[in-house]
Tab-separated table of C-alpha atoms and ligand atoms in Angstrom:
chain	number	residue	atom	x	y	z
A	1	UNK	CA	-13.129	-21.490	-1.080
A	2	UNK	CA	-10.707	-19.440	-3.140
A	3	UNK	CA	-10.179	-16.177	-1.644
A	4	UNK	CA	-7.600	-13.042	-2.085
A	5	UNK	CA	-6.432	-10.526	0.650
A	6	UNK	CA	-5.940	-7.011	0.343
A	7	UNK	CA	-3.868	-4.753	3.116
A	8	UNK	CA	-2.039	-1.406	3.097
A	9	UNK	CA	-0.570	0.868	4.750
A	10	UNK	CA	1.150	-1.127	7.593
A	11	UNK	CA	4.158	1.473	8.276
A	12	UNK	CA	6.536	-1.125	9.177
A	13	UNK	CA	9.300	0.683	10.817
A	14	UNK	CA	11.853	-0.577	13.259
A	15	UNK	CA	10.390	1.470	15.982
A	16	UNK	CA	6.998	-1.068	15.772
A	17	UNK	CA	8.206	-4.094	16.744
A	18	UNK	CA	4.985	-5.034	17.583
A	19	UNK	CA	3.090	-4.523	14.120
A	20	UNK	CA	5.870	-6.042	12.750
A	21	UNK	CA	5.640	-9.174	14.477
A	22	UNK	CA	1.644	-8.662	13.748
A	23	UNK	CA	2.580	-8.799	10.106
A	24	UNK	CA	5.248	-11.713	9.853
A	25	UNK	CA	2.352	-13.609	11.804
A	26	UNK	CA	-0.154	-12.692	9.012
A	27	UNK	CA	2.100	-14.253	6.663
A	28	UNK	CA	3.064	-17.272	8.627
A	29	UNK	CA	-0.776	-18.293	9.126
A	30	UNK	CA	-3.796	-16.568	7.670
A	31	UNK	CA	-2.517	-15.412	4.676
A	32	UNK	CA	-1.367	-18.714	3.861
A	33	UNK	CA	-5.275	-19.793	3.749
A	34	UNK	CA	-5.660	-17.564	0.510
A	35	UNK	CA	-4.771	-17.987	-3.138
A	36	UNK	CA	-3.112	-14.442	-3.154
A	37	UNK	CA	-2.311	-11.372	-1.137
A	38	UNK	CA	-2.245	-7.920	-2.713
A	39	UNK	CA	0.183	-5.513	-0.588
A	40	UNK	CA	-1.503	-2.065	-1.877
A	41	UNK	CA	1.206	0.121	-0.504
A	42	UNK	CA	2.908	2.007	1.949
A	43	UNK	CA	3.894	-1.487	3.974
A	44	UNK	CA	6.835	0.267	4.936
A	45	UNK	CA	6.978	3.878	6.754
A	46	UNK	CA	10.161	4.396	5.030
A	47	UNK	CA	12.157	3.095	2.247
A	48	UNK	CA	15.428	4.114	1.189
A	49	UNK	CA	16.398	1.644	-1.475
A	50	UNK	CA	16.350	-2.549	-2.182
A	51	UNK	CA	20.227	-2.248	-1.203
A	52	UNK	CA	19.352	-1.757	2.744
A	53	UNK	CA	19.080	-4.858	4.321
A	54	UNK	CA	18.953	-3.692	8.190
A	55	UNK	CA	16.489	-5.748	10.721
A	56	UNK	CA	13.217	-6.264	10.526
A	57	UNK	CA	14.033	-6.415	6.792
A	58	UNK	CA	15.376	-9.829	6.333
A	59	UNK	CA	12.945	-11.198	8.807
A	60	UNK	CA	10.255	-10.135	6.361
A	61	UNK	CA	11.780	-11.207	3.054
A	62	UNK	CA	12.166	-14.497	4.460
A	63	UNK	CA	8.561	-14.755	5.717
A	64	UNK	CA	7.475	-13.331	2.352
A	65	UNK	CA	8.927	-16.203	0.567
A	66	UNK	CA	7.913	-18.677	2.716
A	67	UNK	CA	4.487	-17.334	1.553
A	68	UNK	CA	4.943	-18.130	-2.071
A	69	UNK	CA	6.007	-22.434	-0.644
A	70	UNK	CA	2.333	-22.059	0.521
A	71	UNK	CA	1.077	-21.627	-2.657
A	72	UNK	CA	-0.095	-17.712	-1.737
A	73	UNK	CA	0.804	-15.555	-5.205
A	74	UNK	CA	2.450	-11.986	-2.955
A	75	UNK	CA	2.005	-8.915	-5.152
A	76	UNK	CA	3.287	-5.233	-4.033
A	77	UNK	CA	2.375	-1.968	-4.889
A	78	UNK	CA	4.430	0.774	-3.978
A	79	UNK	CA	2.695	3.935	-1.769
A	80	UNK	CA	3.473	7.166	-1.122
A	81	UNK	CA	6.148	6.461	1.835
A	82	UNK	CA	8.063	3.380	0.254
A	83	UNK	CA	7.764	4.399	-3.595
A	84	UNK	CA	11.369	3.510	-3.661
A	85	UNK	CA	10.201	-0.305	-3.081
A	86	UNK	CA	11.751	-1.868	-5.889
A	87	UNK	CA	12.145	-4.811	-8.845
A	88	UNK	CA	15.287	-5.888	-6.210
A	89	UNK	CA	13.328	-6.512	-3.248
A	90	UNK	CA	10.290	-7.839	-5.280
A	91	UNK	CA	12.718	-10.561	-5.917
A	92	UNK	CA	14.213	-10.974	-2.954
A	93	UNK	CA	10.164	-11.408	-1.287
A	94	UNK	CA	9.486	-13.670	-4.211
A	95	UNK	CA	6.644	-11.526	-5.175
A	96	UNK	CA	5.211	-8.938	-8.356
A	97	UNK	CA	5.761	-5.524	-7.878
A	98	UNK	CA	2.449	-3.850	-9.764
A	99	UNK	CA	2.278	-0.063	-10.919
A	100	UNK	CA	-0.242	2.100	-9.408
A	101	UNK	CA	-2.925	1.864	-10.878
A	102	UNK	CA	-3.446	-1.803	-11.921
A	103	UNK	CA	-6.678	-3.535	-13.443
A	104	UNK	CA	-6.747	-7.585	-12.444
A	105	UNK	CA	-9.616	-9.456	-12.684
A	106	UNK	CA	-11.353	-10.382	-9.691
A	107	UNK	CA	-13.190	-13.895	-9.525
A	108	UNK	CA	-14.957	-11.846	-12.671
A	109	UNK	CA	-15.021	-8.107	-11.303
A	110	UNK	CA	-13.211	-6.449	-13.489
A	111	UNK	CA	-10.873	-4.008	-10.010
A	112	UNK	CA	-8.500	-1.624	-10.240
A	113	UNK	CA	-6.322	-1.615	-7.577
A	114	UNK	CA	-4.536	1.843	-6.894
A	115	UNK	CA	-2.360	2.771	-3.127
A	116	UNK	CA	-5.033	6.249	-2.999
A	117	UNK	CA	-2.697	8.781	-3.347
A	118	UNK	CA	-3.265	9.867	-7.064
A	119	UNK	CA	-7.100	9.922	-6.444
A	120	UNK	CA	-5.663	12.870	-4.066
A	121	UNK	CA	-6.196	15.737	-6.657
A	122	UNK	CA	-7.341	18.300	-4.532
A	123	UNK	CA	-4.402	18.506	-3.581
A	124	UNK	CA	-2.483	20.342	-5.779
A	125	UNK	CA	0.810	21.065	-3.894
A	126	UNK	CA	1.275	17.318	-2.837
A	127	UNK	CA	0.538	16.042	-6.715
A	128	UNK	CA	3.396	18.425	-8.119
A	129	UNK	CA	5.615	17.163	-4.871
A	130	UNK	CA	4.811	13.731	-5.751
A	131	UNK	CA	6.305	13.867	-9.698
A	132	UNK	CA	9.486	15.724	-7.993
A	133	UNK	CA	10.675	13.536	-5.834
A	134	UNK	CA	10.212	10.820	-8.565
A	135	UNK	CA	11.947	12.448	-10.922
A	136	UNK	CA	14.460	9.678	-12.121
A	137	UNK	CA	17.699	11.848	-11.383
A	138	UNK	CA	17.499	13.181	-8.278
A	139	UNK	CA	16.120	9.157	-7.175
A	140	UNK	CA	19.572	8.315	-8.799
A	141	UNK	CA	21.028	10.595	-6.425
A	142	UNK	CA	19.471	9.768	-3.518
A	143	UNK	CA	20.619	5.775	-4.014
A	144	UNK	CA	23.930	6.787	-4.631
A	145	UNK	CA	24.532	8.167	-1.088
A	146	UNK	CA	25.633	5.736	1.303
A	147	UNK	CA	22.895	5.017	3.853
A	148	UNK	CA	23.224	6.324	6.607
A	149	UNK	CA	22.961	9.946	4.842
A	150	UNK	CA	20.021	8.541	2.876
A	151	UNK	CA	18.366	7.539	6.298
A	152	UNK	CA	19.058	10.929	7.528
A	153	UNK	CA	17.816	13.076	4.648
A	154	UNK	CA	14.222	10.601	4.676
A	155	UNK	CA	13.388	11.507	8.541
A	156	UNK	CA	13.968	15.022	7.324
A	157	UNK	CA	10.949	14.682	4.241
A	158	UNK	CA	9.199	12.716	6.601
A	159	UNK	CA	9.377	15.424	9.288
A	160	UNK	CA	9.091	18.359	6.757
A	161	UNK	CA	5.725	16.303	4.720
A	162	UNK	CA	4.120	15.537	8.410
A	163	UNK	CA	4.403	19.606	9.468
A	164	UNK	CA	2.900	20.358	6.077
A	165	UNK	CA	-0.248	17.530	6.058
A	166	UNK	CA	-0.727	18.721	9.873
A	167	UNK	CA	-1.737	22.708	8.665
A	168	UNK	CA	-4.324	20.961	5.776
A	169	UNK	CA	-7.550	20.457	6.324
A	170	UNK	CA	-9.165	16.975	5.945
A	171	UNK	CA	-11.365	17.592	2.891
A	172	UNK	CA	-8.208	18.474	0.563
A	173	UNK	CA	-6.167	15.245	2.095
A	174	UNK	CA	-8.980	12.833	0.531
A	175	UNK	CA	-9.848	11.548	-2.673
A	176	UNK	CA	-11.257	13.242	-5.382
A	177	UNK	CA	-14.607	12.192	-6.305
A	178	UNK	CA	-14.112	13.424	-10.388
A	179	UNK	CA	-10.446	11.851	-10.274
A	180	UNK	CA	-11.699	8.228	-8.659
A	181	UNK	CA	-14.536	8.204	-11.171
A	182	UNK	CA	-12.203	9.315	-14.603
A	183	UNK	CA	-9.454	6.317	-12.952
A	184	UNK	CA	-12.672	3.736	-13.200
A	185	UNK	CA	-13.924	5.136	-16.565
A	186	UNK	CA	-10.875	4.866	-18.218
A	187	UNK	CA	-10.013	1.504	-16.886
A	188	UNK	CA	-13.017	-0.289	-17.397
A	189	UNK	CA	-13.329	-1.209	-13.687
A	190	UNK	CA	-16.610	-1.573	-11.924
A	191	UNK	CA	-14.315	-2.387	-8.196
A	192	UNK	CA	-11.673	0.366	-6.812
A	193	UNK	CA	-9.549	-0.597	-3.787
A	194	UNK	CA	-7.510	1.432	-2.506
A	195	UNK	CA	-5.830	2.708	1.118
A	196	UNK	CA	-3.589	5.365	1.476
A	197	UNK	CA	-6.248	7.941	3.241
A	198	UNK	CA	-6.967	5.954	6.272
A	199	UNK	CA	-9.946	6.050	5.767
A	200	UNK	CA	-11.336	2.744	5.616
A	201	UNK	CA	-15.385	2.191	4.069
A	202	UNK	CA	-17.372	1.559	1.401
A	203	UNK	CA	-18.678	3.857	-1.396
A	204	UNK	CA	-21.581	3.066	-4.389
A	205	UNK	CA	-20.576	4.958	-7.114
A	206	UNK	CA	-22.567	6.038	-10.118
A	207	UNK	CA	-20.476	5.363	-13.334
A	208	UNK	CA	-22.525	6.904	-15.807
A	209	UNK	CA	-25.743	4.786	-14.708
A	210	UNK	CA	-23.797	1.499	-13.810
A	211	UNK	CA	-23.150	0.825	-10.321
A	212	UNK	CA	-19.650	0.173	-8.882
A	213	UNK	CA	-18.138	0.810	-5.673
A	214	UNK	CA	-15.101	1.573	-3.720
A	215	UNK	CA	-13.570	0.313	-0.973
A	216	UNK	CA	-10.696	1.862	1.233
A	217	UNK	CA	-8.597	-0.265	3.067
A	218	UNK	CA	-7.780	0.610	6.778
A	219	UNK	CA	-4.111	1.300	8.166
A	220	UNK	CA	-2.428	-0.738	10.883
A	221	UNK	CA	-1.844	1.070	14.185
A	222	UNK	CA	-1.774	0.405	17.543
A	223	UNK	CA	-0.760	-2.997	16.350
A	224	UNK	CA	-4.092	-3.630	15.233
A	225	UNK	CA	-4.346	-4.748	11.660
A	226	UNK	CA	-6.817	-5.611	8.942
A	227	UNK	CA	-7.469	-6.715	5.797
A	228	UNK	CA	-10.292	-6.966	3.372
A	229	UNK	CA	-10.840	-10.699	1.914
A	230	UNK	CA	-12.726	-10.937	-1.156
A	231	UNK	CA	-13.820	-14.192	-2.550
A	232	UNK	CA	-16.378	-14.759	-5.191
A	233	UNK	CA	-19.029	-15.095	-2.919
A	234	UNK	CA	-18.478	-12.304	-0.591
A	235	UNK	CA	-16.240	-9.408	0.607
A	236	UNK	CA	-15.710	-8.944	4.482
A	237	UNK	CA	-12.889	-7.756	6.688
A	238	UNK	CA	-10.936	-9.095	9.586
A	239	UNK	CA	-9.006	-7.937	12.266
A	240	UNK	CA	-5.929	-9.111	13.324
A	241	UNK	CA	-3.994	-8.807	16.459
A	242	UNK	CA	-1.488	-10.332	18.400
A	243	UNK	CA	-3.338	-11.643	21.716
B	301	MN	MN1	0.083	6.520	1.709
């Protein structure tokens, strides 16, 4: 049976050895049963450029590519924490880095795949935060500081974005319901999947009288993972863990 694998939002991190070894077990075994695996962002808790090669980082790069000898096609989509993920390491993992949002075709559902955080519209403050800090000059300045100032300055945002998201309320840190259904009516997509709220379910959708539906992937933690297999016969989701 042909199947793909979604997951997102891992937060690898040095400080999770655990989920980390949860993950390069993923790709050693189960993921190896599937035809692809679609990383939908945020795999990392932090990413300060392709250049920094500092453990668990080669670990994974080499179990990534080990993954592609299996005959598993890796793609990655950047999120919200590691949207500095780029073209370099792609190659290194021996995967396709994808833009958010992407349309593939999925054993004949037409999906768009998306990390969750642009469907986040009602939040105003974090959209206009999110086109500054990926504003192509000050990312050139960033990766032009050597980096163990660029690790420094990223526990700072990190510290500074978690005080902010702690004083919002819940409603405004969740999607948009106009913004998910203008993404699927201007994409053509009947099949959203997305993660990035932590959140995970399943939502029908009315698109204009045709039904389509969206599913939000659920974040590792407390190295506990899961992912969402979708074949063209059905569409379940597994847990994994490491006893
Ligand atoms: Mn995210």
């Amino acid at each position: 049976m042909k199947e793909t694998l979604f997951i997102s939002d891992l937060h690898l991190s040095p400080e999770r050895p655990e989920r980390v070894e949860l993950f390069l077990r993923f790709l050693g075994h189960r993921a190896q049963q599937a035809e692809a695996l679609y990383i939908l962002g945020d795999l990392f808790d932090a990413w300060i450029g392709d250049d920094n090669e500092t453990a668990p980082i080669p670990t994974i790069l080499t179990a990534m590519r080990t993954l592609k000898d299996s005959g598993c096609k890796l793609h990655i989509m950047q999120g919200n924490r590691d949207f500095l993920l780029g073209e370099v390491f792609a190659e290194k993992a021996a995967a396709t880095l994808l833009s958010d949002p992407t349309l593939i075709d999925l054993y004949g559902t037409p999906t768009l795949l998306m990390h969750g955080d642009l469907l986040c519209t009602d939040d105003a403050a974090y959209q206009q935060f999110r086109q500054q800090i990926r504003s192509p000059t000050l990312i050139a300045d960033f990766l032009s500081k050597p980096i163990p100032e660029r690790v420094i300055v990223a526990k700072e945002m990190r510290k500074q974005s978690g005080d902010i998201n702690a004083a919002k309320s819940g409603e405004i840190m969740d999607v948009n319901q106009k913004s998910v259904e203008e993404f699927m009516l201007d994409s053509g997509a009947n099949l959203l999947i997305h993660g990035h709220t932590h959140r995970p379910d399943e939502h029908d959708i009315d698109l204009n009288g045709t039904h389509a539906c969206r599913i939000v992937l659920a974040d590792w933690c407390n190295d506990k993972g899961e992912l969402l297999s979708v074949s063209r016969e059905e569409i379940s989701r597994e847990m994994l863990s490491l006893s």
